[in-house]
Coordinates of C-alpha atoms in Angstrom, one line a residue:
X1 CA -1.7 11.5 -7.1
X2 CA 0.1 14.2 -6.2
X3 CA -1.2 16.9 -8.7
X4 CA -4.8 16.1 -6.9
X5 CA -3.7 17.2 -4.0
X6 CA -2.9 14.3 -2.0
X7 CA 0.2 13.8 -0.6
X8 CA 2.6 10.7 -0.6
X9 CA 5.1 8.7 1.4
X10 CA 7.2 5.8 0.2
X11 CA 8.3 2.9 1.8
X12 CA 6.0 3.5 4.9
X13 CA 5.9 0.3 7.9
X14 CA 3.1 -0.9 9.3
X15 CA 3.0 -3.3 11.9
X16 CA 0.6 -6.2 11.2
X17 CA -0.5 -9.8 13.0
X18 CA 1.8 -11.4 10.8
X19 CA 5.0 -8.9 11.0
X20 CA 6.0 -5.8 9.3
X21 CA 4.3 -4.9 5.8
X22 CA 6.3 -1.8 4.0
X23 CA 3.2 -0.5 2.3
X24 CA 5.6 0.9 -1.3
X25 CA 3.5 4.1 -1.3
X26 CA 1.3 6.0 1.5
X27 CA -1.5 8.2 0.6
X28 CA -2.7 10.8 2.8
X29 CA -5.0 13.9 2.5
X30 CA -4.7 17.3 2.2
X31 CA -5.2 17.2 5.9
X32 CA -3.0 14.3 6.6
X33 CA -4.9 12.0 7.1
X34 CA -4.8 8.2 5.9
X35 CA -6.4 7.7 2.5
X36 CA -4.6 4.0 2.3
X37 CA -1.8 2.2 0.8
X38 CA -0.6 1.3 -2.7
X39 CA 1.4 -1.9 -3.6
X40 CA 3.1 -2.0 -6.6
X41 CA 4.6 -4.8 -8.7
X42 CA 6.4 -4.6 -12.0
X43 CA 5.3 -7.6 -14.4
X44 CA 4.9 -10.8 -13.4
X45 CA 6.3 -10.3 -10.0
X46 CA 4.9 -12.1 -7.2
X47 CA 2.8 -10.7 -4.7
X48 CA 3.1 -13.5 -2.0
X49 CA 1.0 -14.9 0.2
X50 CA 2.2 -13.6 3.4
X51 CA 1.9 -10.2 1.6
X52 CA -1.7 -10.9 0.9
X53 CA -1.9 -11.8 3.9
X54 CA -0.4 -9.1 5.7
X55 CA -2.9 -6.6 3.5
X56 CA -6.1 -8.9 4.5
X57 CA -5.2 -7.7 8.3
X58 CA -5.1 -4.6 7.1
X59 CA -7.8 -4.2 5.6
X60 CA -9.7 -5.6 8.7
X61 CA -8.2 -2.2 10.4
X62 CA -9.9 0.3 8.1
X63 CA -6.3 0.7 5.8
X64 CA -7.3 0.2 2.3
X65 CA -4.5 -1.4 0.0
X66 CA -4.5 -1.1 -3.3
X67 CA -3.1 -3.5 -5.7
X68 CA -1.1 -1.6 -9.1
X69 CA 0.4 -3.9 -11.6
X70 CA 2.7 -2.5 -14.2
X71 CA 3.9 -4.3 -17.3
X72 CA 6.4 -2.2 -19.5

């Protein structure tokens, strides 16, 4: 992501209807601006319900939310 010019943040909070959703990686652009979020899971972790949930809000504020599933 980087090498493309964007720039990242990890472990970024935003506040949702639901509570708190640490978003594992922040993208912005080269002007700073919000590109959206990225979860990550590892496997067959679980992405739970109040996460989806949490994402579906916002989403419904203009923060896209990416999904990334890894399995080594």
């Amino acid at each position: 992501i980087r090498e493309r010019g964007f720039m990242v943040e990890k472990e970024v909070v935003k506040k949702t209807d639901r509570g708190i959703r640490v978003m594992d990686i922040e993208v912005r652009d080269w002007l700073g601006n919000v590109v959206g979020g990225i979860e990550v899971k590892a496997g067959f972790s679980k992405y739970l319900p109040l996460q989806q949930a949490k994402d579906a809000y916002l989403r419904t504020q203009g923060y896209i939310v990416t999904l990334i599933r890894e399995f080594f």
